[in-house]
GROMACS .gro file of C-alpha atoms in nm:
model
   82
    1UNK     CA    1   7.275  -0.509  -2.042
    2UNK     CA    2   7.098  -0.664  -1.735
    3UNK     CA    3   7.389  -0.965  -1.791
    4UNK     CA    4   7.607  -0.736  -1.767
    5UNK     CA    5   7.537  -0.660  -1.390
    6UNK     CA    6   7.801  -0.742  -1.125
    7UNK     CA    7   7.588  -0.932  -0.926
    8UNK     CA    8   7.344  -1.136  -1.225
    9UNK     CA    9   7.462  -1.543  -1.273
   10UNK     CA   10   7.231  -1.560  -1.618
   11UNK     CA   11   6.951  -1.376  -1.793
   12UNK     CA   12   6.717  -1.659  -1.953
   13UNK     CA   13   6.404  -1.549  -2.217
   14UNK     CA   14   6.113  -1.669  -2.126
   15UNK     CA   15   5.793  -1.836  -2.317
   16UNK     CA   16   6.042  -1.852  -2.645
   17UNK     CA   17   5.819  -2.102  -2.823
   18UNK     CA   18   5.552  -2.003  -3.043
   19UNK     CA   19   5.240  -1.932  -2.847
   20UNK     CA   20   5.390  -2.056  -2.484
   21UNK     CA   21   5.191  -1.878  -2.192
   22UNK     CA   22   5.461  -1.594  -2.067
   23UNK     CA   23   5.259  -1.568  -1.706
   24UNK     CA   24   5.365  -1.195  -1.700
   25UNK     CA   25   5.710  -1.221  -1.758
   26UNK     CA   26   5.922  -1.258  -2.066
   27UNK     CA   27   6.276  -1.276  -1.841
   28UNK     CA   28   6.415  -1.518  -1.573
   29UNK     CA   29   6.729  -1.375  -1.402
   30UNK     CA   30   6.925  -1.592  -1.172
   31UNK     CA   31   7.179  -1.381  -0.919
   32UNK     CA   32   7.477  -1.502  -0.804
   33UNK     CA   33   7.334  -1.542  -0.462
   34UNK     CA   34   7.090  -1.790  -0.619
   35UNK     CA   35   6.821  -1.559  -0.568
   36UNK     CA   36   6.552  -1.549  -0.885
   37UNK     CA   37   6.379  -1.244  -1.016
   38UNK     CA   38   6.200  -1.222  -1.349
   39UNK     CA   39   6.147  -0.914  -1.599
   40UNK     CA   40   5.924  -0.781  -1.790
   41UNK     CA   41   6.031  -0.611  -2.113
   42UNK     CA   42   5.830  -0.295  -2.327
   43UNK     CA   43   5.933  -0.145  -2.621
   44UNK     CA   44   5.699   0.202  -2.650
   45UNK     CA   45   5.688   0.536  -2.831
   46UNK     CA   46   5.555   0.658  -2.492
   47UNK     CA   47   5.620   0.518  -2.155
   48UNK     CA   48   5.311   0.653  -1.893
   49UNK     CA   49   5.131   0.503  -1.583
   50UNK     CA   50   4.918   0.323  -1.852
   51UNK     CA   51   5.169   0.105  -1.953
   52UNK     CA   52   5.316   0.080  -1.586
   53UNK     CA   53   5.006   0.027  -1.362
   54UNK     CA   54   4.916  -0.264  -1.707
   55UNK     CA   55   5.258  -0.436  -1.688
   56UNK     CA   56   5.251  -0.470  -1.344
   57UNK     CA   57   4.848  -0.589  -1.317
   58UNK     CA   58   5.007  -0.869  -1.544
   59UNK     CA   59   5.241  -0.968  -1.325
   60UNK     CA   60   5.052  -0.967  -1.028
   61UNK     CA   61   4.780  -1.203  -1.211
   62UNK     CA   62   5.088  -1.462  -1.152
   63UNK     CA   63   5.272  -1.318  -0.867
   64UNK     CA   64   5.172  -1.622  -0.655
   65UNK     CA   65   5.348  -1.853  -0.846
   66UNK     CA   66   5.636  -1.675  -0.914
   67UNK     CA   67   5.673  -1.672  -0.508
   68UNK     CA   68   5.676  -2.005  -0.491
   69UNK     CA   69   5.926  -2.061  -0.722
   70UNK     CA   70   6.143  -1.824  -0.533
   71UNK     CA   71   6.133  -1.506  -0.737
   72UNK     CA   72   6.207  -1.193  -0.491
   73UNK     CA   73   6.187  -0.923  -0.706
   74UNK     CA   74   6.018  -0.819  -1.035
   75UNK     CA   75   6.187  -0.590  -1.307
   76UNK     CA   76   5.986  -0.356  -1.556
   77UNK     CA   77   6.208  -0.284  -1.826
   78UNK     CA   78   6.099   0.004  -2.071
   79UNK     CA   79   6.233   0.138  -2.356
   80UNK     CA   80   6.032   0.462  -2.491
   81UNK     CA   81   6.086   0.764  -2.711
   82UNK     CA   82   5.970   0.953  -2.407
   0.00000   0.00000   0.00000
């Protein structure tokens, strides 16, 4: 769906091979604009801060060097029961 978006260029997977370090992300989205943003994808019976506030610590373990590669923004994506 996130390709589908007016404004996204491409949607690349991240850390596809077998055992590559994902650095908190498991999407790299390229706008239009040329600005970068990467996602983070969960797939729960139950979405709660829990799984928010642990997504996000992730992330931030590696935000530095997302920055310097340009990434603006950062995109929890959750699917959930609840």
């Amino acid at each position: 769906l996130l390709q589908e978006e007016p404004d996204v260029q491409t949607v690349e997977r991240y850390g596809t091979r077998k055992g590559q370090r994902q650095l908190g992300i498991d999407l790299l989205i390229e706008f239009k604009d040329k600005s970068l943003a990467v996602g983070q994808c969960k797939s729960h019976q139950r979405c709660d801060e829990t799984l928010i506030r642990k997504a996000c610590d992730e992330f931030l373990k590696h935000a530095d060097r997302w920055r310097r590669q340009g990434v603006k923004a950062f995109l929890l994506l959750v699917a959930a029961d609840t």
